[in-house]
XYZ file of C-alpha atoms in Angstrom:
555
model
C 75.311 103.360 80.614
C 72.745 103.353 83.479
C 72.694 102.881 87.262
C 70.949 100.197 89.348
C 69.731 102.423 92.330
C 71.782 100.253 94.637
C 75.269 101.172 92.810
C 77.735 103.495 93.895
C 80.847 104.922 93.152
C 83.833 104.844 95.844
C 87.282 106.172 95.543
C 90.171 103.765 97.843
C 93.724 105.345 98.236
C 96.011 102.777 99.641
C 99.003 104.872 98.809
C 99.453 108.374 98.270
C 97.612 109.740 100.709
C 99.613 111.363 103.354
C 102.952 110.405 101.423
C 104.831 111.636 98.360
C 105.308 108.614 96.703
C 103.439 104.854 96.961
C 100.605 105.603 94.908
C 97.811 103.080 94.445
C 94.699 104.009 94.070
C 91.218 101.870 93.096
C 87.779 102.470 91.893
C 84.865 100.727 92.473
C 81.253 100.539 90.852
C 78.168 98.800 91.655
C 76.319 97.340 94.204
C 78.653 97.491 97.949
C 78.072 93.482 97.936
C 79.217 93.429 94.851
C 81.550 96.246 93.744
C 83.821 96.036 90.087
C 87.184 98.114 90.764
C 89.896 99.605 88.512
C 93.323 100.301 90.024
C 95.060 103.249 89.060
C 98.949 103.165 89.895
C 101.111 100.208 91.687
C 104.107 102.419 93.088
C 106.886 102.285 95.611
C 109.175 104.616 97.755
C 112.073 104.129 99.214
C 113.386 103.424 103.014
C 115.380 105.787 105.144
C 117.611 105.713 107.944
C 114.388 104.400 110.227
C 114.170 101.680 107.852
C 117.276 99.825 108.167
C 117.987 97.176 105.940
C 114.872 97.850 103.767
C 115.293 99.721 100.405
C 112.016 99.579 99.233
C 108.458 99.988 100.493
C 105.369 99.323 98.526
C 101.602 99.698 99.189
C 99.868 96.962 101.371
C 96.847 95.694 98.937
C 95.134 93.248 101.496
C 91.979 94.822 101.183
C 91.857 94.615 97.187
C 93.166 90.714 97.552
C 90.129 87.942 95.601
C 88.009 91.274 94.845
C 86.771 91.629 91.149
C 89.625 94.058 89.445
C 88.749 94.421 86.300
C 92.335 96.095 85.124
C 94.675 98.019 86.534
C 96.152 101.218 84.621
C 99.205 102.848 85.084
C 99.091 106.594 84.558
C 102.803 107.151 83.959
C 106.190 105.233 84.570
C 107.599 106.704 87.507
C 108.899 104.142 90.251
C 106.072 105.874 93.055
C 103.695 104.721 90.066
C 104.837 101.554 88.602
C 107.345 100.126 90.656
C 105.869 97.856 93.177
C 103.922 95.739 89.932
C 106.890 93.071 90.240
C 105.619 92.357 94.501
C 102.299 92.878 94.047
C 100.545 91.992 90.538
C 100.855 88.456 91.939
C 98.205 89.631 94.895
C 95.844 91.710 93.070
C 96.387 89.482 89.269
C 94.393 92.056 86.693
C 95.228 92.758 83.506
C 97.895 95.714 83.192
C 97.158 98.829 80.151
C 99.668 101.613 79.849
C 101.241 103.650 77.031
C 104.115 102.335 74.728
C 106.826 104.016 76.850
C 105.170 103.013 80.386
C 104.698 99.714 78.915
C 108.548 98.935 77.491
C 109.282 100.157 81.450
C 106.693 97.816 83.148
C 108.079 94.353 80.684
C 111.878 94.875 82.340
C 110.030 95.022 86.036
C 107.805 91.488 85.269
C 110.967 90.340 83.780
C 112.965 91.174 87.001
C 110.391 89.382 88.933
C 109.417 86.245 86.499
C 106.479 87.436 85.801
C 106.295 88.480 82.295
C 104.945 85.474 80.625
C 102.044 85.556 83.516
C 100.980 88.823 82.837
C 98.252 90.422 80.321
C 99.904 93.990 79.318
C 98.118 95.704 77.066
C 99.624 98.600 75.692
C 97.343 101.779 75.383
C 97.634 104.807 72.324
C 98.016 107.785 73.966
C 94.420 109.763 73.849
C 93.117 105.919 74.045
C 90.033 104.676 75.179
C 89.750 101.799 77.629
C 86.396 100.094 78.073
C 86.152 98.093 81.916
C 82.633 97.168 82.592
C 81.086 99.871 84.113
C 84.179 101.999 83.535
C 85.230 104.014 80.476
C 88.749 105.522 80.803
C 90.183 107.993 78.637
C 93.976 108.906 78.467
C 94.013 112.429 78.571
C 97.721 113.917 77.642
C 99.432 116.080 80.289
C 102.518 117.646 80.889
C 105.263 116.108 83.394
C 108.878 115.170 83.503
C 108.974 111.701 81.860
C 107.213 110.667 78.337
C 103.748 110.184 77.956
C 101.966 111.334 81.688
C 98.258 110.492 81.366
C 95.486 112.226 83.481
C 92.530 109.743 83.794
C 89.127 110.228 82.626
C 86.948 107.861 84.479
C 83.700 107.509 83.151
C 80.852 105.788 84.861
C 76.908 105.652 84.910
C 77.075 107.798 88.512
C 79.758 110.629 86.984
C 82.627 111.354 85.445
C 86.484 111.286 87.666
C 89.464 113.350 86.398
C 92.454 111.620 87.696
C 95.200 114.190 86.696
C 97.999 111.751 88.082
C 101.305 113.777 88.558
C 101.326 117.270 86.230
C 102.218 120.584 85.606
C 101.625 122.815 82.728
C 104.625 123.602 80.366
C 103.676 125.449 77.745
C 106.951 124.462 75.699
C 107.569 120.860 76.688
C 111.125 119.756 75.549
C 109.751 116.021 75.075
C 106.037 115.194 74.791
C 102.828 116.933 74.172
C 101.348 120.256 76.258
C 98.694 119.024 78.531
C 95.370 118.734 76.624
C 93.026 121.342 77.710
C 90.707 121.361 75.965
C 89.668 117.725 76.362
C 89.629 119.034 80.000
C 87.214 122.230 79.490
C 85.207 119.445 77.787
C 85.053 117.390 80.432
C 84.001 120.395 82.340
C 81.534 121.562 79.954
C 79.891 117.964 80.369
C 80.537 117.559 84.065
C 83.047 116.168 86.219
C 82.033 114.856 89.173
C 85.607 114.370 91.174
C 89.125 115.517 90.698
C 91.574 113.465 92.540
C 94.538 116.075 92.011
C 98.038 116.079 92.428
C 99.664 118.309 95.844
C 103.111 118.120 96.072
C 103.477 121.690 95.635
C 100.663 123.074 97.374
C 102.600 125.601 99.616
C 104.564 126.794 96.193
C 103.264 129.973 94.708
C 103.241 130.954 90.942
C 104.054 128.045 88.227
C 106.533 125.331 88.681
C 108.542 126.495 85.651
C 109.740 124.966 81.758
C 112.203 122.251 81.305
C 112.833 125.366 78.271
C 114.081 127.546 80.456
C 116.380 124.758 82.092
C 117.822 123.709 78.632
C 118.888 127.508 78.407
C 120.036 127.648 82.320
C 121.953 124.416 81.662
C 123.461 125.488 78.274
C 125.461 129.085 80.104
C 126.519 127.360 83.197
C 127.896 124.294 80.681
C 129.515 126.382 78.668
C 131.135 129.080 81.394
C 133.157 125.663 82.705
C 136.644 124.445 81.849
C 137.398 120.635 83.360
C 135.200 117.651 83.644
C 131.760 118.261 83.941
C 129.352 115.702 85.448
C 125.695 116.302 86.062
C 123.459 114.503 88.331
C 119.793 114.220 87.749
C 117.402 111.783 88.067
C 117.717 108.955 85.318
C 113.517 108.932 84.795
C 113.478 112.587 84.228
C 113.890 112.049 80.231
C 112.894 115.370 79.895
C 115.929 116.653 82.016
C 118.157 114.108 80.250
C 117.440 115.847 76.968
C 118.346 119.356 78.251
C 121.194 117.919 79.592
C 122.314 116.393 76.451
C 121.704 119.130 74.239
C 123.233 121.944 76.496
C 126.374 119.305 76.668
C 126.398 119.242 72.283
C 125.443 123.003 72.341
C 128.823 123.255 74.584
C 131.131 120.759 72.869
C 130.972 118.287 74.814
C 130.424 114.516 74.461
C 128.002 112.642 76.355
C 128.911 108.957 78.497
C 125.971 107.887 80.512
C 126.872 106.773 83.615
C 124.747 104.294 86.161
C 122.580 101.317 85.056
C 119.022 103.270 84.900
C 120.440 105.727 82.652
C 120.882 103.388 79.936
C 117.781 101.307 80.914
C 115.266 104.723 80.736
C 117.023 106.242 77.126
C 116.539 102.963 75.673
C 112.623 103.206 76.800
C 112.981 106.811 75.676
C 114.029 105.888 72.133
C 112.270 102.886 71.399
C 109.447 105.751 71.205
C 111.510 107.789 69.230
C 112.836 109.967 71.409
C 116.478 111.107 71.742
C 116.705 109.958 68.275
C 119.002 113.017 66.669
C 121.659 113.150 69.322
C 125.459 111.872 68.674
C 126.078 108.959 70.187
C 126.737 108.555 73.575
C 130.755 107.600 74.668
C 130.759 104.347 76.639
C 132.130 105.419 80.124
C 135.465 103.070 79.932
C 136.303 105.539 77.124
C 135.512 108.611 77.847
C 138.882 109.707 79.822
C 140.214 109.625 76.061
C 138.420 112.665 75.236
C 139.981 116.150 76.614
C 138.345 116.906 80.157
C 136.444 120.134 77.981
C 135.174 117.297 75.490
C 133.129 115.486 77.869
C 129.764 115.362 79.876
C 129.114 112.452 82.586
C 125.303 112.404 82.916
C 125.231 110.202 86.121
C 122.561 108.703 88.574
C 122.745 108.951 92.444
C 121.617 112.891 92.722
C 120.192 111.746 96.073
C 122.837 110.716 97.542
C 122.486 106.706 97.299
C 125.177 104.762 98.300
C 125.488 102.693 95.299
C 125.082 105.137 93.135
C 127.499 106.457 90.465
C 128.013 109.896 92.016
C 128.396 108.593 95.383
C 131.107 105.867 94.050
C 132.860 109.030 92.291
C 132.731 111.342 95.077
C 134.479 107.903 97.175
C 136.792 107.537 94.507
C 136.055 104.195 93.504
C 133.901 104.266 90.713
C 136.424 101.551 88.270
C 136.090 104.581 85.510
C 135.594 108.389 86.308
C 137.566 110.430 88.389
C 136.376 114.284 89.391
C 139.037 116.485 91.070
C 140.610 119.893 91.120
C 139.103 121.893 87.783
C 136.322 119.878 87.744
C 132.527 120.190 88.633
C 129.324 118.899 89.600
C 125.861 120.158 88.789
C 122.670 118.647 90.846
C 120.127 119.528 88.231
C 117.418 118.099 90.700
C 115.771 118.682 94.009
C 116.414 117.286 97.361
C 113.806 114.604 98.859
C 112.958 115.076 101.762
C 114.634 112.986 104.076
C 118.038 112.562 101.952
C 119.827 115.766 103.049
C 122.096 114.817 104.934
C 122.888 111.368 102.215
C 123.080 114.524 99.719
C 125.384 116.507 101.640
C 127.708 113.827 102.739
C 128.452 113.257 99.204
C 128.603 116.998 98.414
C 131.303 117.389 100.680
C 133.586 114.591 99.288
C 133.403 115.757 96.115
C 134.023 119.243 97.351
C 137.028 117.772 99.214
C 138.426 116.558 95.892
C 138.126 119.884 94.666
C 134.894 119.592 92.579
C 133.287 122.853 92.249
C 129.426 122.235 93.062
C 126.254 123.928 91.807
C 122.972 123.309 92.703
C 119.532 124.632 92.230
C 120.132 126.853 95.655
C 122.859 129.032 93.654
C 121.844 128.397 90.424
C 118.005 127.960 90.402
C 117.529 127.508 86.690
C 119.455 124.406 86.444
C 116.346 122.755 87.987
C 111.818 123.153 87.436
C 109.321 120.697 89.254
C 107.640 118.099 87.741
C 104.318 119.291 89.610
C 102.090 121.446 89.591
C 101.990 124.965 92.109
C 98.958 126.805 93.267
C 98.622 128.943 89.785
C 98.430 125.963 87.882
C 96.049 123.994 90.732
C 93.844 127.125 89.941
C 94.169 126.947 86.050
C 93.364 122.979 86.878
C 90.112 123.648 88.720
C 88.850 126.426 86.254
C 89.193 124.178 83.104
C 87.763 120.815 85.001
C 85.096 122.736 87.721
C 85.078 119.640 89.700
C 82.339 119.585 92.027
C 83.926 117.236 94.360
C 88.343 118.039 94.888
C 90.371 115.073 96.344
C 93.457 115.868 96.769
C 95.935 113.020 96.466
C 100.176 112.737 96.352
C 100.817 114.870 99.233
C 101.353 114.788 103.029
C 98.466 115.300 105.707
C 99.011 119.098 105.590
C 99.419 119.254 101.416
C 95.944 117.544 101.460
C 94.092 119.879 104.226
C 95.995 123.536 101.884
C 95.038 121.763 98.533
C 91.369 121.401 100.583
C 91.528 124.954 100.910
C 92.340 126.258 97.938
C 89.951 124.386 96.142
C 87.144 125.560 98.187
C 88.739 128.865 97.094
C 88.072 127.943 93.865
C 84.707 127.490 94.674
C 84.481 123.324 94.474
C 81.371 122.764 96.323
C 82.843 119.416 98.527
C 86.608 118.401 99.648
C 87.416 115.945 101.269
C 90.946 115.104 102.630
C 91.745 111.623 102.631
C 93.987 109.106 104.753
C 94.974 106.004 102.966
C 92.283 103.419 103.698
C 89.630 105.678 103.893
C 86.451 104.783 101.657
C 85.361 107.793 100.015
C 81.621 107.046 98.387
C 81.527 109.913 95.343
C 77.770 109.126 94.204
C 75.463 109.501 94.878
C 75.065 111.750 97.157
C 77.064 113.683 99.006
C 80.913 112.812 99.139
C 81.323 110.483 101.866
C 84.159 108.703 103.861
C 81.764 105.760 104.634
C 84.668 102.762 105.920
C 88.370 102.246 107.010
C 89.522 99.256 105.265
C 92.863 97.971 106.334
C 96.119 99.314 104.622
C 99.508 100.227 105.622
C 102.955 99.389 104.585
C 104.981 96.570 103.201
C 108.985 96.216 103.261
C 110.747 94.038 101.022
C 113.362 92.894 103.342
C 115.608 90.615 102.203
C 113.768 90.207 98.735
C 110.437 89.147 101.159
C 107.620 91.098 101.686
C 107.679 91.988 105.281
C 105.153 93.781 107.306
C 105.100 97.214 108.471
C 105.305 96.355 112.231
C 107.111 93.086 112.266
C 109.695 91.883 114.827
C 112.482 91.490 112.470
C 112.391 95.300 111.955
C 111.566 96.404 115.315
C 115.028 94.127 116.203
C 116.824 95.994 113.994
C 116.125 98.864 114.553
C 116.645 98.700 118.783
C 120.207 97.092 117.484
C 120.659 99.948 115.835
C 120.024 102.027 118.129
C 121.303 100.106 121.746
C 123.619 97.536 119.398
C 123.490 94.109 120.624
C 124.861 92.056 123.520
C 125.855 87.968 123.213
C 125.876 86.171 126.278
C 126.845 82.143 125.886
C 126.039 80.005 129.102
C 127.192 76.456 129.496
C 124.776 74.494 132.257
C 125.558 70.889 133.417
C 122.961 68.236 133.716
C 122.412 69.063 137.574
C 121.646 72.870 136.536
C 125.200 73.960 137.377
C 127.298 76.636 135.629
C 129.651 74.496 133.984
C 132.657 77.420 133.329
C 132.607 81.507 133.130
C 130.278 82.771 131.155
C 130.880 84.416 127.764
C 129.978 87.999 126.608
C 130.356 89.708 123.229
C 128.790 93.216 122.121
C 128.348 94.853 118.526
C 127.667 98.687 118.578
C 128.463 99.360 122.173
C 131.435 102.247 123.204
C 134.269 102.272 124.351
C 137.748 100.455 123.937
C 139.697 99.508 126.780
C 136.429 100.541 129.146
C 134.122 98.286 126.782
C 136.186 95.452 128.401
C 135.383 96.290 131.747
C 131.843 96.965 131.324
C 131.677 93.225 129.657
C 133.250 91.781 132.387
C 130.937 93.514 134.931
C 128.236 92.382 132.760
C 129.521 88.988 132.587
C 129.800 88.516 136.794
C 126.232 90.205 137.006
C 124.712 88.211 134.322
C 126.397 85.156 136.707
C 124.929 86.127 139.556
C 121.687 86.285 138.555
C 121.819 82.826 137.463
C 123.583 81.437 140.866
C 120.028 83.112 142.362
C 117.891 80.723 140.460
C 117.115 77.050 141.647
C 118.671 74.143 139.585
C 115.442 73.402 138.718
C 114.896 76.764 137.200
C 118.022 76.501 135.719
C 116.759 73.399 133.512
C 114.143 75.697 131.586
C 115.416 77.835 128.832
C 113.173 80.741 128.842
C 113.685 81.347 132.790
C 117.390 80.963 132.198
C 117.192 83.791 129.451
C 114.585 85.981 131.153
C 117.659 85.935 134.170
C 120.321 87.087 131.688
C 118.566 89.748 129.657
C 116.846 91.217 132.915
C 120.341 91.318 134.902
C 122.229 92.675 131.493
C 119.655 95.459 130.731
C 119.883 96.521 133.755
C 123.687 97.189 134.347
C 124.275 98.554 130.829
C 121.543 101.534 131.335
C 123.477 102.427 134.091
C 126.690 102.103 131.806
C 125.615 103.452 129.113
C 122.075 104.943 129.216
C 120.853 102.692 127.134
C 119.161 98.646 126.835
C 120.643 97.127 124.214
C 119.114 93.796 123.029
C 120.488 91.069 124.287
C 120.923 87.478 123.130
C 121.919 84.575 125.429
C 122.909 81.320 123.786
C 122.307 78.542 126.287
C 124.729 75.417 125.797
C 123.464 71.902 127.635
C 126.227 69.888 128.595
């Protein structure tokens, strides 16, 4: 391959850059008039309480909308990876390439969405070879909690890019392959230009850990309990659900998968031949046959989610599975940050009930990262010698620390990235040379919603102030044609609520007796009155401006 000496190669994160979660990244080659990209990742996270009524967030791809993609590859099948394809393939319209497993998970999301018959998916061997114009990427096998993570090696006529995509080394993997160093000290050896590098754990010392040493963990605490035993863990972890199910056999015990992405992710995991030589699993309606010492619920919901099956058994209305006195509950995963207190609502129902609960806090071989911590970000950088480091998959400050240690490592240039920022890699220097637009996207209400739209910015003041209705009935002459009517959502009090409405009410009244028949006869002055005289009282009332809505009747 060679270089026309107005080419150049530029790295884009519009997600995963100052975020756990959202990745999508894109590479581009050639002439700035007239770049070629590659997109690495189409992924998702998930809303929070400042988010209401929005479940999912995905990547905003604007920028990348009519450009010349040239495919986009998907490094591994977790949802912050793979699960906004179904909202936004139709925007950016590339042929997809990803591993067998990735791939059987990527058909059920363009099925979901409709798509599947629209979209080229071309599934990848792992240690494959993927030629894109300019770009030659390699699938280089790493270690990770789901089947087949690929790192990235992203060939072009400026340099080689190591993409590690989300890692960690294991040197006894329950599922999969160790990473594949040396086809990274090769790529050293010849010269790797960039490594955009995984930082969740940046701030972690020593080595995340082996899923080994959790089968083991998992097996004694199993095996020390009487009663029904559920575990909650999350469903894409097939790694974890193999510990799980083996400590369960090791013990005795019978496994029922419970929750609609457990069955969807072991049937991915063994239509690649994995989980292959366990017993069958008991359907869920039959597993209160078995004796309470026979069984093993392996069940979603581990953070907390409403809908959930843990959450439904810790309410007590899960149609199936009851947990009480005797029985326990074992969180064999972390805590995201921002669902603690989801997490330890739930906790404490099920503790209520009488569930005995462990977690990794008291029991911290039950659980092991998925990524990597600053030993193995070392090991990383000795075996690839990047000489630029961009560190990706973190917050602001995991970026800046990763930043650090890499130019303790001795990587000549590091830049720390916000999404949107256009990092030119060659030649030259590393450079952030544009902001292109990005941001976030809600789907809300099965649309795709911008970040800052009024819908959400409504909701969330309701949420916050509630609401206030105000009906007014005006004649033809721009009279008050009867009282005025007043309703409120979210608002406290009981008997004083009444009061305050009927304070409201007379204000909201005379404000409009203030305003000439004529002005009475436009809407929008009419409304302005209401809201203005409204606002006003309930701050006093309640410290607070609640929005208000005033239906305007013409009679």
């Amino acid at each position: 391959m060679s270089a026309d000496p107005r080419d150049e190669l530029v790295f884009l994160p519009l997600g995963g850059s100052n975020e756990i979660g959202m990745n999508l990244n894109a590479y581009g080659f050639g002439p700035a008039d007239d770049r070629k990209w590659v997109v690495v990742d189409v992924g998702v996270t998930f809303g929070d309480s400042t988010t209401p009524g929005v479940d999912v967030i995905v990547p905003d791809p604007t920028y990348l909308e009519g450009e010349d993609i040239l495919g986009i590859v998907l490094t591994h099948a977790h949802e912050d990876h793979i699960g906004a394809l179904g909202w936004l393939w139709p925007r950016l319209k590339a042929p997809l390439y990803a591993t067998p497993f990735t791939a059987f998970l990527i058909r059920e999301k363009l099925r979901d969405a409709g798509l599947l018959d629209e979209v080229e998916l071309n599934v990848v061997p792992l240690g494959g070879t993927i030629q894109l114009g300019d770009f030659e990427v390699t699938m280089v096998t790493i270690t990770h909690s789901i089947p087949e993570p690929n790192g990235l090696a992203i060939k072009t006529p400026l340099g080689t890019v190591l993409h590690t995509g989300d890692w960690k080394i294991d040197e006894d993997p329950v599922i999969g392959e160790r990473t594949d160093v040396e086809t990274i000290r090769r790529l050293g050896d010849e010269g790797v230009l960039a490594m955009v590098c995984d930082s969740t754990n940046v701030f972690v010392d020593g080595s995340a850990g082996s899923e080994a040493e959790v089968k083991v963990a998992l097996t004694t605490l199993i095996g020390s309990l009487t009663g029904k035993v559920a575990v909650g863990c999350f469903a894409s972890n097939v790694a974890r659900l193999d510990s799980v199910i083996r400590a369960a056999e090791a013990c005795g015990r019978r496994v029922s998968l419970v929750g609609r992405s457990m069955h969807r992710i072991t049937a991915a995991a063994r239509s690649v031949g994995l989980l292959q030589d366990v017993q069958p699993f008991i359907d869920m309606s039959e597993a209160g046959y078995f004796p309470d010492e026979a069984i093993l619920y392996l069940c979603t919901g581990s953070q907390g989610e409403p809908r959930a099956a843990l959450s439904r058994i810790a309410n007590g209305d899960h149609p199936h599975i009851s947990l009480g006195k005797g029985d326990a509950c074992i969180f064999s995963s972390r805590q995201i940050p921002g669902n603690e207190l989801a997490i330890g609502r739930m906790q404490d129902k099920l503790a209520e009930r009488g569930v005995r609960l462990y977690t990794e806090r008291d029991h911290p071989g039950i659980h092991v990262s998925g990524h990597p911590c600053r030993d193995e970000l070392r090991e990383m950088y000795q075996w690839a010698r990047p000489r630029i480091a961009v560190p990706t998959h973190g917050q602001r400050r995991h970026l800046i620390e990763h930043c650090n240690l890499a130019r303790d490592m001795q990587v000549p240039e590091a830049v720390a990235l916000r999404n949107g920022d256009l990092l030119r890699l060659a030649p030259g220097l590393a450079e952030i040379i544009d902001e292109v637009p990005s941001g976030r996207l809600f789907v809300d209400g099965g649309i795709l919603t911008p970040e800052g739209s009024e819908a959400l910015k409504e909701r969330r003041h309701a949420a916050v102030a509630g609401v206030i209705a105000v009906a007014v009935a005006i004649d033809g002459k721009g009279r008050l044609a009867g009282d005025l009517e007043i309703r409120s959502l979210g608002l406290p009090g009981d008997d004083e609520l009444e009061e305050a409405l009927d304070e409201l009410a007379g204000l909201a009244a005379e404000a409009l007796a203030r305003l000439k028949p004529a002005e009475r006869q436009d809407d929008l002055t009419v409304e302005q009155a209401v809201a203005r005289a409204v606002k006003r009282a309930a701050r006093q009332i309640w410290d607070r401006k609640p929005a208000v809505e005033t239906l305007i009747v013409r009679i």
